Amino acid sequence: MATTEAYLQTVTEQLQAVRDEISKVIVGHEDVVEGVLIALVAGGHVLLEGVPGLGKTTLLRTLGESMHLKYSRIQFTPDLMPADILGSMLMSSSADGLKSLRFEPGPIFAHLVLADEINRATPRTQSALLEAMQERTVTTGTETHRLEDPFLVMATQNPLEMEGTYPLPEAQLDRFVLKIVVAYPQREEMITIVERTMTAEKPRVRQAVDRDQILEIRRRATEVLVAPHVRDYAIDLVLATQPTQPQAHELAKKYIRYGSSPRGAQALVQCGRVRALMRGRLNVSIDDIRALAGPALRHRIILNFDAHAEGRTEDEILNAILAAAKRPAEG
Amino acid sequence: MAPRRADPAPYNVNSLSMTPMDTGTGSLESAVRQSRRRLLLLSGLRWACAAAAIALVGFILLLALGTDRFPGGLLWLFALGGAGWAGWRWHKGRPADYEVAQALDQRWNASDQISTAWFFSSHEVEPTPASEAQRKMALAAASGHEVTTAFPVEWPRAASFAAALLGLALLLLTARLALQPQLSLEPPLTHVLFPSLAQPETELATLEEKEDPAAPEAADEPQSLSKKGERAERREAQQKPPAETPPALAETAQQPGEPFQMPEVEGLTIEPEAGDELAFESKEPGSESAKPGEEANSGEQGPSETAENQKDPAGDWSEKSNNLLDRLKEAFQDMMENLGMEPPQSASSEQQQGGEAAQQGQEGSQQSSEPGGEQAQAEQGSEGGEAEMEGGEPGAGDPQQTAQGQGNQNTSEEGSQQSQSAAASGSADGSKELAERMAEQQAALDALEEFYMQRSEEMEGEIMVETSAAEQTAQTPYQASRQTHTDRGGAISRDEVPLAYQRYIETYFRNLRRNNQN
């Protein structure tokens, strides 16, 4: 009994230590750091959207350093081929002169993969990530290679430059458990960023947890309790985004073409468990679900033409849905 | 709902540096049950206030309308109905234990720990180390909180409403006690506050009782309309048992040939004036010449009753009739002037000499009196005219009256024939002149019309309209135009279209191709 509670405290401290290490490099963006950590522990992938220069690449690199995980970065360009990501078969010759084909793993074979500006690659290359993200395997020829846990793809995309980009298809968007919008830092945060730039000494990131500890935290996260009313609340939120459902919100009926898939409810509960764990709880609360509703659902709903014409955003509609969703005790 | 497990032994919460919750028993279940009892009590109080409010509404209606219009049984119906409805709502709104636990979570900001712990401990779920640990954490979260603080006694809105209704009821009751010598709930409050409102009904009954016993039943109906003036009062009067009419009266009213007695009518009473003395005097047997007109005016009324009714001081019938006659006279003079004829001055002068009685006659009959003597002939003519106009029958009872009526009829017929011949010659002259004048005007109008038509056809030039400096919308007639993208040879590739709009673009071009094929 005491083991569980003690371990809970340990987990909380470890996750907080990771956040502290990241904060040595990344100023502010606590919600972004927390979201990436949640996605990592929950076993999902995260899509970061923000303008260049906000520290997206630095964040993932720092995360890899703090966890001592293998980190790789792929810069997506229109001429990037799937083999550039997954790997390719190379002719190799042995010592006795026999030649054979050998699989050379691509950068996808890492624990933390940064797919930078993922929307610049062609849909063919983008879809090469699908299997890796969902099945955690890579198939080349007749061989299937398993990716090592933990495996996190953190993709970034620039919302400004749409010329020459290929927006991610819905099927691939659904693979990301969270979509986090990276906002500009506040003034105080900006001052800290500039001061750190002026100092010659670079911050050192020490290892807070290792790979096994991360996997143990992930296992413990599955033990976090989800009460029926919390589960129902998450499901109601997802149903409210589906315009064909009777409990759909008015704005959803008006502006949403396709609502969230069941993966949205799964993401809410999975990420809610990790969030509760990070806060030292063994149960998911409705506050966890509400806090994660935006990142978990905003990329799973597809707005219709009217919404684009009227300048409506996914966050605006989700906020309206959250405001209208009553807690069970209120109903 | 699965059967609950027995309450587990209290945890050693001190080992977790937690203080036991101040719920008395130290267990979540007791806290939830205690909270549920409190919630039920508060809910019961709220619905009891609602039931009391409904009952008070019934009591207020009773006080306002009185038992005459709001029977006392309805008050019981309000009270029992309100209590039943409130009880049903209270029973229906009873929260389950799980809901109470959620409410506790919300009130104590426990992040759903209490409800989660309660659910996993009260259902047949295999306890795990995580669930046991979570239960301890829930206990810790609930520690230091009081159920009374989670669900404090609040003044329900229904109580405020009931209090306001109670105040209103007391006010109405006080008004009744103050205005009534002895408290009686029978009359409506309006009759207590404003006794004058209740008077019309009693007055109506009194009026029916006091109604002129000589008035016939048939003639009473339209006169009562004018007398009461208000339809509602008449309806109420009809609902009341009709005033007993003496049998003698009924017989009198139904007998044909009997003289008719004018009933008393407010505003329509006939008051004799100075000029009427002549007419009254002429009712005497020696001077029946003035009589037939009066007889015709009042139908089959006898001479004596007519004199009595005309002496009724309550009305100004003669003034109104004089005004009416004056207007008729003026209208007739205007008509004569328009026709280019001289109004009969001699007749009017004689009529003036005839006094007030002669003013009641008609102009045609006044002309008929020209060949005759001075005053008596004018009176005869006027009265004969009245008889002819109103179609009054000559007196049937008195042979003298009958003779006089016939004599007057002859006189009036002669007079009217003479006036008709004079009027015929005058109107013929006038119509000829008028026809000539109208023909001239028509010819001038035709010339004008022809002139304007010709001008409008030949008119050319510019029109400038000056308007105020304000925002104006220029509208041009709608002209249908149609263009297609295929005519311009436009092409668009998939990659140039944002993903969100590709479906619309595809649909658009698909429809475009389909229309071209058709």
PDB file of N, CA and C in Angstrom, chain B residues 94 198 212 231 249 329 332 363 491:
ATOM      1  N   ARG B  94     -34.428  13.269  -5.901  1.00  0.00           N
ATOM      2  CA  ARG B  94     -33.528  12.752  -4.866  1.00  0.00           C
ATOM      3  C   ARG B  94     -32.209  12.331  -5.494  1.00  0.00           C
ATOM      4  N   ALA B 198     -70.783  47.198  -6.818  1.00  0.00           N
ATOM      5  CA  ALA B 198     -71.833  46.223  -6.547  1.00  0.00           C
ATOM      6  C   ALA B 198     -73.204  46.817  -6.706  1.00  0.00           C
ATOM      7  N   ASP B 212     -92.260  51.309 -15.158  1.00  0.00           N
ATOM      8  CA  ASP B 212     -93.617  51.827 -15.299  1.00  0.00           C
ATOM      9  C   ASP B 212     -94.606  50.676 -15.481  1.00  0.00           C
ATOM     10  N   ARG B 231     -74.510  46.814 -22.213  1.00  0.00           N
ATOM     11  CA  ARG B 231     -74.982  45.473 -22.555  1.00  0.00           C
ATOM     12  C   ARG B 231     -74.749  44.502 -21.406  1.00  0.00           C
ATOM     13  N   LEU B 249    -101.323  45.025 -16.200  1.00  0.00           N
ATOM     14  CA  LEU B 249    -100.459  45.735 -17.142  1.00  0.00           C
ATOM     15  C   LEU B 249    -100.303  44.948 -18.419  1.00  0.00           C
ATOM     16  N   LYS B 329     -84.698  71.770 -42.190  1.00  0.00           N
ATOM     17  CA  LYS B 329     -85.137  72.981 -42.875  1.00  0.00           C
ATOM     18  C   LYS B 329     -83.982  73.658 -43.596  1.00  0.00           C
ATOM     19  N   PHE B 332     -83.105  71.723 -46.617  1.00  0.00           N
ATOM     20  CA  PHE B 332     -84.084  71.935 -47.686  1.00  0.00           C
ATOM     21  C   PHE B 332     -83.863  73.291 -48.350  1.00  0.00           C
ATOM     22  N   GLU B 363     -91.815  70.830 -44.202  1.00  0.00           N
ATOM     23  CA  GLU B 363     -91.907  71.958 -45.093  1.00  0.00           C
ATOM     24  C   GLU B 363     -92.937  71.718 -46.201  1.00  0.00           C
ATOM     25  N   ALA B 491      -7.940  26.464 -65.528  1.00  0.00           N
ATOM     26  CA  ALA B 491      -7.617  25.153 -64.968  1.00  0.00           C
ATOM     27  C   ALA B 491      -7.047  25.361 -63.580  1.00  0.00           C
TER      28      ALA B 491
END
